[in-house]
Short mmCIF file of N, CA and C in Angstrom, two decimals:
data_model
loop_
_atom_site.label_atom_id
_atom_site.label_comp_id
_atom_site.label_asym_id
_atom_site.label_seq_id
_atom_site.Cartn_x
_atom_site.Cartn_y
_atom_site.Cartn_z
N VAL A 1 -49.29 -99.47 13.00
CA VAL A 1 -49.34 -98.31 13.87
C VAL A 1 -48.01 -97.60 13.74
N THR A 2 -48.06 -96.28 13.53
CA THR A 2 -46.85 -95.46 13.41
C THR A 2 -46.89 -94.36 14.44
N GLY A 3 -45.83 -94.24 15.22
CA GLY A 3 -45.71 -93.12 16.15
C GLY A 3 -45.00 -91.99 15.44
N ALA A 4 -45.39 -90.76 15.75
CA ALA A 4 -44.80 -89.61 15.06
C ALA A 4 -44.61 -88.46 16.03
N SER A 5 -43.59 -87.65 15.77
CA SER A 5 -43.35 -86.46 16.58
C SER A 5 -44.27 -85.32 16.18
N PHE A 6 -44.71 -85.33 14.93
CA PHE A 6 -45.63 -84.29 14.45
C PHE A 6 -46.46 -84.84 13.31
N VAL A 7 -47.57 -84.16 13.03
CA VAL A 7 -48.43 -84.52 11.91
C VAL A 7 -48.73 -83.24 11.14
N VAL A 8 -48.61 -83.33 9.81
CA VAL A 8 -48.95 -82.21 8.92
C VAL A 8 -50.13 -82.65 8.08
N PHE A 9 -51.20 -81.87 8.09
CA PHE A 9 -52.35 -82.12 7.23
C PHE A 9 -52.30 -81.10 6.10
N ASN A 10 -52.20 -81.60 4.88
CA ASN A 10 -52.12 -80.76 3.69
C ASN A 10 -53.43 -80.92 2.93
N GLY A 11 -54.20 -79.84 2.81
CA GLY A 11 -55.52 -79.89 2.19
C GLY A 11 -55.52 -79.55 0.72
N ALA A 12 -54.41 -79.78 0.01
CA ALA A 12 -54.31 -79.39 -1.40
C ALA A 12 -54.42 -80.57 -2.37
N LEU A 13 -54.78 -81.77 -1.89
CA LEU A 13 -54.89 -82.92 -2.78
C LEU A 13 -56.10 -82.73 -3.70
N LYS A 14 -55.88 -82.86 -4.98
CA LYS A 14 -56.95 -82.70 -5.97
C LYS A 14 -57.77 -83.98 -6.07
N THR A 15 -59.07 -83.84 -6.23
CA THR A 15 -59.95 -84.98 -6.40
C THR A 15 -59.58 -85.77 -7.65
N SER A 16 -59.09 -85.06 -8.68
CA SER A 16 -58.72 -85.70 -9.95
C SER A 16 -57.46 -86.57 -9.83
N SER A 17 -56.77 -86.54 -8.70
CA SER A 17 -55.56 -87.36 -8.52
C SER A 17 -55.87 -88.84 -8.46
N GLY A 18 -57.12 -89.19 -8.16
CA GLY A 18 -57.49 -90.60 -8.05
C GLY A 18 -57.27 -91.18 -6.68
N PHE A 19 -56.83 -90.35 -5.72
CA PHE A 19 -56.59 -90.81 -4.36
C PHE A 19 -57.64 -90.26 -3.41
N LEU A 20 -58.01 -91.07 -2.43
CA LEU A 20 -58.85 -90.59 -1.34
C LEU A 20 -58.03 -89.67 -0.45
N ALA A 21 -56.82 -90.10 -0.13
CA ALA A 21 -55.84 -89.34 0.65
C ALA A 21 -54.51 -90.07 0.52
N LYS A 22 -53.42 -89.39 0.86
CA LYS A 22 -52.09 -89.99 0.84
C LYS A 22 -51.42 -89.72 2.18
N SER A 23 -50.72 -90.71 2.68
CA SER A 23 -49.93 -90.50 3.90
C SER A 23 -48.49 -90.90 3.62
N SER A 24 -47.56 -90.16 4.20
CA SER A 24 -46.15 -90.48 4.03
C SER A 24 -45.37 -90.03 5.26
N ILE A 25 -44.31 -90.77 5.53
CA ILE A 25 -43.45 -90.43 6.66
C ILE A 25 -42.45 -89.38 6.18
N VAL A 26 -42.35 -88.29 6.93
CA VAL A 26 -41.46 -87.18 6.62
C VAL A 26 -40.59 -86.96 7.86
N GLU A 27 -39.29 -87.23 7.73
CA GLU A 27 -38.36 -87.17 8.86
C GLU A 27 -38.93 -88.01 10.00
N ASP A 28 -39.26 -87.42 11.15
CA ASP A 28 -39.82 -88.19 12.26
C ASP A 28 -41.29 -87.87 12.48
N GLY A 29 -41.97 -87.45 11.41
CA GLY A 29 -43.38 -87.12 11.49
C GLY A 29 -44.18 -87.77 10.37
N LEU A 30 -45.42 -87.35 10.26
CA LEU A 30 -46.33 -87.91 9.28
C LEU A 30 -46.98 -86.76 8.51
N MET A 31 -46.99 -86.86 7.17
CA MET A 31 -47.70 -85.90 6.35
C MET A 31 -48.89 -86.61 5.72
N VAL A 32 -50.07 -85.99 5.86
CA VAL A 32 -51.29 -86.55 5.30
C VAL A 32 -51.84 -85.54 4.29
N GLN A 33 -51.90 -85.95 3.03
CA GLN A 33 -52.45 -85.10 1.98
C GLN A 33 -53.91 -85.47 1.80
N ILE A 34 -54.80 -84.49 1.95
CA ILE A 34 -56.23 -84.72 1.87
C ILE A 34 -56.87 -83.67 0.98
N THR A 35 -58.10 -83.94 0.56
CA THR A 35 -58.83 -82.98 -0.26
C THR A 35 -59.36 -81.84 0.61
N ARG A 36 -59.77 -80.79 -0.05
CA ARG A 36 -60.30 -79.63 0.66
C ARG A 36 -61.54 -80.01 1.47
N GLU A 37 -62.38 -80.87 0.91
CA GLU A 37 -63.60 -81.30 1.60
C GLU A 37 -63.28 -82.08 2.87
N THR A 38 -62.29 -82.97 2.77
CA THR A 38 -61.87 -83.73 3.94
C THR A 38 -61.27 -82.82 4.99
N MET A 39 -60.52 -81.80 4.56
CA MET A 39 -59.93 -80.84 5.50
C MET A 39 -61.03 -80.10 6.26
N GLU A 40 -62.09 -79.72 5.57
CA GLU A 40 -63.20 -79.03 6.24
C GLU A 40 -63.86 -79.95 7.27
N SER A 41 -64.03 -81.22 6.91
CA SER A 41 -64.61 -82.19 7.85
C SER A 41 -63.69 -82.42 9.05
N LEU A 42 -62.39 -82.50 8.79
CA LEU A 42 -61.41 -82.67 9.87
C LEU A 42 -61.44 -81.48 10.82
N ARG A 43 -61.47 -80.29 10.29
CA ARG A 43 -61.53 -79.09 11.15
C ARG A 43 -62.76 -79.10 12.03
N GLN A 44 -63.90 -79.48 11.46
CA GLN A 44 -65.13 -79.52 12.25
C GLN A 44 -65.04 -80.58 13.34
N ALA A 45 -64.48 -81.74 13.01
CA ALA A 45 -64.31 -82.80 14.01
C ALA A 45 -63.40 -82.35 15.14
N LEU A 46 -62.33 -81.62 14.82
CA LEU A 46 -61.44 -81.11 15.87
C LEU A 46 -62.15 -80.09 16.75
N ARG A 47 -62.94 -79.21 16.13
CA ARG A 47 -63.71 -78.23 16.92
C ARG A 47 -64.68 -78.93 17.88
N ASP A 48 -65.31 -79.99 17.37
CA ASP A 48 -66.31 -80.73 18.16
C ASP A 48 -65.69 -81.77 19.09
N LYS A 49 -64.36 -81.92 19.02
CA LYS A 49 -63.63 -82.92 19.80
C LYS A 49 -64.18 -84.32 19.54
N LYS A 50 -64.32 -84.65 18.25
CA LYS A 50 -64.82 -85.96 17.83
C LYS A 50 -63.70 -86.72 17.12
N ASP A 51 -63.70 -88.04 17.26
CA ASP A 51 -62.74 -88.88 16.55
C ASP A 51 -62.97 -88.73 15.05
N PHE A 52 -61.91 -88.93 14.27
CA PHE A 52 -62.01 -88.76 12.82
C PHE A 52 -61.09 -89.76 12.15
N ARG A 53 -61.55 -90.37 11.07
CA ARG A 53 -60.75 -91.34 10.32
C ARG A 53 -60.56 -90.85 8.90
N ILE A 54 -59.31 -90.88 8.44
CA ILE A 54 -58.97 -90.54 7.06
C ILE A 54 -58.53 -91.84 6.39
N THR A 55 -59.20 -92.20 5.31
CA THR A 55 -58.86 -93.40 4.55
C THR A 55 -57.91 -92.99 3.43
N CYS A 56 -56.75 -93.62 3.38
CA CYS A 56 -55.74 -93.31 2.36
C CYS A 56 -55.71 -94.42 1.31
N GLY A 57 -55.42 -94.03 0.08
CA GLY A 57 -55.30 -95.00 -0.99
C GLY A 57 -56.04 -94.53 -2.23
N LYS A 58 -55.99 -95.36 -3.28
CA LYS A 58 -56.66 -95.02 -4.53
C LYS A 58 -58.16 -95.22 -4.40
N MET A 59 -58.91 -94.38 -5.11
CA MET A 59 -60.37 -94.45 -5.06
C MET A 59 -60.93 -95.71 -5.69
N ASP A 60 -60.35 -96.16 -6.78
CA ASP A 60 -60.96 -97.20 -7.60
C ASP A 60 -60.43 -98.60 -7.36
N THR A 61 -59.73 -98.83 -6.25
CA THR A 61 -59.21 -100.18 -6.00
C THR A 61 -59.76 -100.72 -4.69
N GLU A 62 -59.76 -102.04 -4.59
CA GLU A 62 -60.20 -102.71 -3.37
C GLU A 62 -59.00 -103.16 -2.54
N ASP A 63 -57.81 -102.65 -2.88
CA ASP A 63 -56.61 -103.02 -2.13
C ASP A 63 -56.74 -102.62 -0.67
N VAL A 64 -55.84 -103.14 0.14
CA VAL A 64 -55.82 -102.79 1.55
C VAL A 64 -55.58 -101.29 1.69
N LYS A 65 -56.39 -100.66 2.47
CA LYS A 65 -56.29 -99.22 2.67
C LYS A 65 -55.49 -98.93 3.93
N GLU A 66 -54.90 -97.75 3.96
CA GLU A 66 -54.26 -97.24 5.17
C GLU A 66 -55.23 -96.26 5.81
N TYR A 67 -55.19 -96.17 7.12
CA TYR A 67 -56.06 -95.26 7.84
C TYR A 67 -55.24 -94.37 8.74
N VAL A 68 -55.63 -93.11 8.82
CA VAL A 68 -55.08 -92.19 9.80
C VAL A 68 -56.22 -91.87 10.73
N ASP A 69 -56.12 -92.32 11.98
CA ASP A 69 -57.17 -92.11 12.97
C ASP A 69 -56.76 -91.01 13.94
N ILE A 70 -57.63 -90.03 14.10
CA ILE A 70 -57.44 -88.99 15.10
C ILE A 70 -58.41 -89.33 16.22
N CYS A 71 -57.87 -89.62 17.40
CA CYS A 71 -58.70 -90.09 18.51
C CYS A 71 -58.50 -89.20 19.74
N TRP A 72 -59.57 -88.84 20.37
CA TRP A 72 -59.53 -88.11 21.63
C TRP A 72 -59.46 -89.14 22.74
N VAL A 73 -58.60 -88.91 23.73
CA VAL A 73 -58.41 -89.88 24.81
C VAL A 73 -58.74 -89.25 26.15
N GLU A 74 -59.11 -90.11 27.07
CA GLU A 74 -59.44 -89.66 28.43
C GLU A 74 -58.23 -89.75 29.36
N ASN A 75 -57.30 -90.68 29.07
CA ASN A 75 -56.16 -90.90 29.93
C ASN A 75 -55.03 -89.93 29.56
N TYR A 76 -54.87 -88.89 30.32
CA TYR A 76 -53.87 -87.88 30.03
C TYR A 76 -52.48 -88.24 30.53
N ASP A 77 -52.36 -89.30 31.34
CA ASP A 77 -51.06 -89.70 31.87
C ASP A 77 -50.11 -90.19 30.80
N LYS A 78 -50.63 -90.74 29.71
CA LYS A 78 -49.79 -91.34 28.69
C LYS A 78 -49.59 -90.41 27.48
N THR A 79 -50.01 -89.18 27.56
CA THR A 79 -49.85 -88.27 26.44
C THR A 79 -48.58 -87.45 26.59
N ASN A 80 -48.13 -86.87 25.50
CA ASN A 80 -46.93 -86.05 25.50
C ASN A 80 -47.16 -84.78 26.29
N LYS A 81 -46.37 -84.57 27.33
CA LYS A 81 -46.54 -83.38 28.18
C LYS A 81 -45.75 -82.19 27.68
N GLY A 82 -44.92 -82.40 26.62
CA GLY A 82 -44.12 -81.32 26.08
C GLY A 82 -44.87 -80.60 25.02
#
């Protein structure tokens, strides 16, 4: 689990790269590189206020994958008020 001050979603990852998605820590935030198709799905999930999971890693391996989970919460007391 990684806490971050901000998240950047970059929808320019090419399918030919061999990656499902890539995540990396940038300063005190998180950058997630995703394909255009995943970006469209993410946008729709945000509009619909639905949870969304992005699987990061290479397409052709069974190695342990990283996940970026976007979750809607009911408890507003523990969220960032700034």
